[in-house]
Structures are given as C-alpha cells and as structure tokens.
C-alpha positions as a printed Julia matrix, in Angstrom:
126×3 Matrix{Float64}:
 -44.39  -112.28  52.59
 -46.58  -110.97  55.28
 -46.78  -113.24  58.22
 -49.61  -111.34  59.79
 -47.82  -109.79  62.65
 -47.92  -106.13  63.17
 -45.63  -104.16  65.37
 -47.02  -101.08  67.02
 -44.71   -98.29  68.13
 -44.8    -97.84  71.83
 -43.8    -94.59  73.5
 -40.35   -94.83  74.87
 -40.11   -95.04  78.57
 -38.13   -92.36  80.33
 -34.64   -93.37  79.71
 -31.21   -91.9   79.87
 -31.6    -90.47  76.34
 -34.69   -88.46  77.38
 -32.78   -87.09  80.34
 -29.94   -86.12  77.99
 -32.39   -84.4   75.66
 -33.91   -82.48  78.54
 -30.45   -81.49  79.75
 -29.49   -80.41  76.22
 -32.7    -78.37  75.9
 -32.11   -76.75  79.28
 -28.54   -75.91  78.27
 -29.76   -74.52  74.95
 -32.34   -72.29  76.67
 -29.7    -71.18  79.16
 -27.36   -70.23  76.31
 -30.18   -68.43  74.47
 -30.98   -66.48  77.63
 -27.28   -65.63  78.02
 -27.13   -64.53  74.35
 -30.25   -62.35  74.66
 -28.91   -60.81  77.87
 -25.67   -60.0   76.04
 -27.57   -58.43  73.16
 -29.65   -56.34  75.57
 -26.52   -55.28  77.46
 -24.84   -54.32  74.19
 -27.92   -52.38  73.03
 -28.13   -50.6   76.37
 -24.45   -49.67  76.13
 -24.97   -48.35  72.6
 -27.91   -46.23  73.73
 -25.73   -44.92  76.56
 -23.04   -43.91  74.08
 -25.64   -42.32  71.83
 -26.97   -40.37  74.81
 -23.44   -39.12  75.58
 -22.94   -38.1   71.94
 -26.24   -36.22  71.96
 -25.3    -34.44  75.19
 -21.92   -33.44  73.71
 -23.61   -32.23  70.52
 -26.13   -30.25  72.58
 -23.29   -28.65  74.53
 -21.39   -27.85  71.33
 -24.5    -26.33  69.72
 -25.1    -24.22  72.82
 -21.5    -22.95  72.66
 -21.83   -22.21  68.94
 -25.11   -20.37  69.56
 -23.44   -18.25  72.23
 -20.46   -17.6   69.94
 -22.77   -16.6   67.08
 -24.68   -14.27  69.4
 -21.39   -12.65  70.47
 -20.31   -12.29  66.84
 -23.66   -10.71  66.02
 -23.31    -8.25  68.92
 -19.79    -7.34  67.79
 -20.99    -6.87  64.19
 -23.72    -4.52  65.37
 -21.12    -2.53  67.32
 -18.77    -2.4   64.34
 -21.6     -1.29  62.04
 -22.47     1.53  64.43
 -18.82     2.64  64.58
 -18.56     2.48  60.79
 -21.67     4.64  60.42
 -20.18     7.2   62.83
 -16.93     7.26  60.84
 -18.56     7.32  57.39
 -18.51    11.16  57.1
 -14.82    11.12  57.99
 -14.17     8.5   55.31
 -15.79    10.82  52.78
 -13.55    13.67  53.97
 -10.48    11.42  53.66
 -11.53    10.46  50.14
 -11.92    14.14  49.2
  -8.56    14.95  50.74
  -6.96    12.06  48.87
  -8.38    13.33  45.57
  -7.11    16.84  46.35
  -3.64    15.47  47.13
  -3.62    13.57  43.84
  -4.57    16.76  41.97
  -1.81    18.64  43.81
   0.69    15.96  42.84
  -0.33    16.25  39.19
  -0.1     20.05  39.42
   3.32    19.8   41.11
   4.6     17.51  38.34
   3.28    19.89  35.68
   4.82    22.87  37.5
   8.12    21.02  37.79
   8.09    20.24  34.08
   7.2     23.88  33.3
  10.02    25.2   35.49
  12.5     22.87  33.81
  11.41    24.17  30.42
  11.7     27.76  31.66
  15.15    27.03  33.05
  16.18    25.6   29.73
  14.88    28.71  27.92
  16.68    31.04  30.33
  19.89    29.1   29.83
  19.55    29.42  26.08
  18.76    33.13  26.4
  21.63    33.62  28.84
  24.09    32.07  26.39
  23.23    34.56  23.69
C-alpha cells in the first residue's frame, strides 16, 4: 500500500566515490593519450622505414638504368663491329664451302686412285 510518501532523488554530494571516478577518468585519459602517442610513434617509424625502402629502390633503379645504358652502348659497339666483319664472314663461308668441295673431290680422287691401283695390280699379274 501506498502511504503517500514520495522520495525524491537528490544529487550526491561530492564524496570519495566522485573523487575516485574523476581519478579513474583522468587515468583513463592519460592511458588513451599514451596509447595514441605510441600509435603515432609506430606510424612515424613505419613511414621512416618506408622512406628508407623507397630511397634504396630509387638507388637500385638508378644503378639498373646506368647498367642498361652501358649494355646498350656496348651492344651498339658490337653491332658496328659485326657490320664491319660481315663481308669477312661471307668470305669465310665461301672458303668453307670450297674446302668442303675439295674434301669431297679428294675423297673421290682417293677412291679413283685405289680403283686404278687395283686395276694395275690385276694387269701386272697377267
């Protein structure tokens, strides 16, 4: 049954528990600040490493570009030398073909002389 009394909530007076809550909030904000500082430090360190990697890659690409330019220069020089020697290569090819023909002719001549020798031997025996 309702006895007709109502109790109204009154704001709590500053007590020890409010001071504890404020201290806990201050500690929480301090820890959040520490955490965010750590994250920023970590991110800064990662960007520093990324910068170093990019600088190394840039250096490597510059070296590769220089190497490729040197290879290109050497290839141009070799092409020029090849073009100067090309007529001589043709002469060597012709000479090689002539030598092959001479070898074939020498083999045929050798076979012919062996046959002649055999005929002379048979004629000599008679």
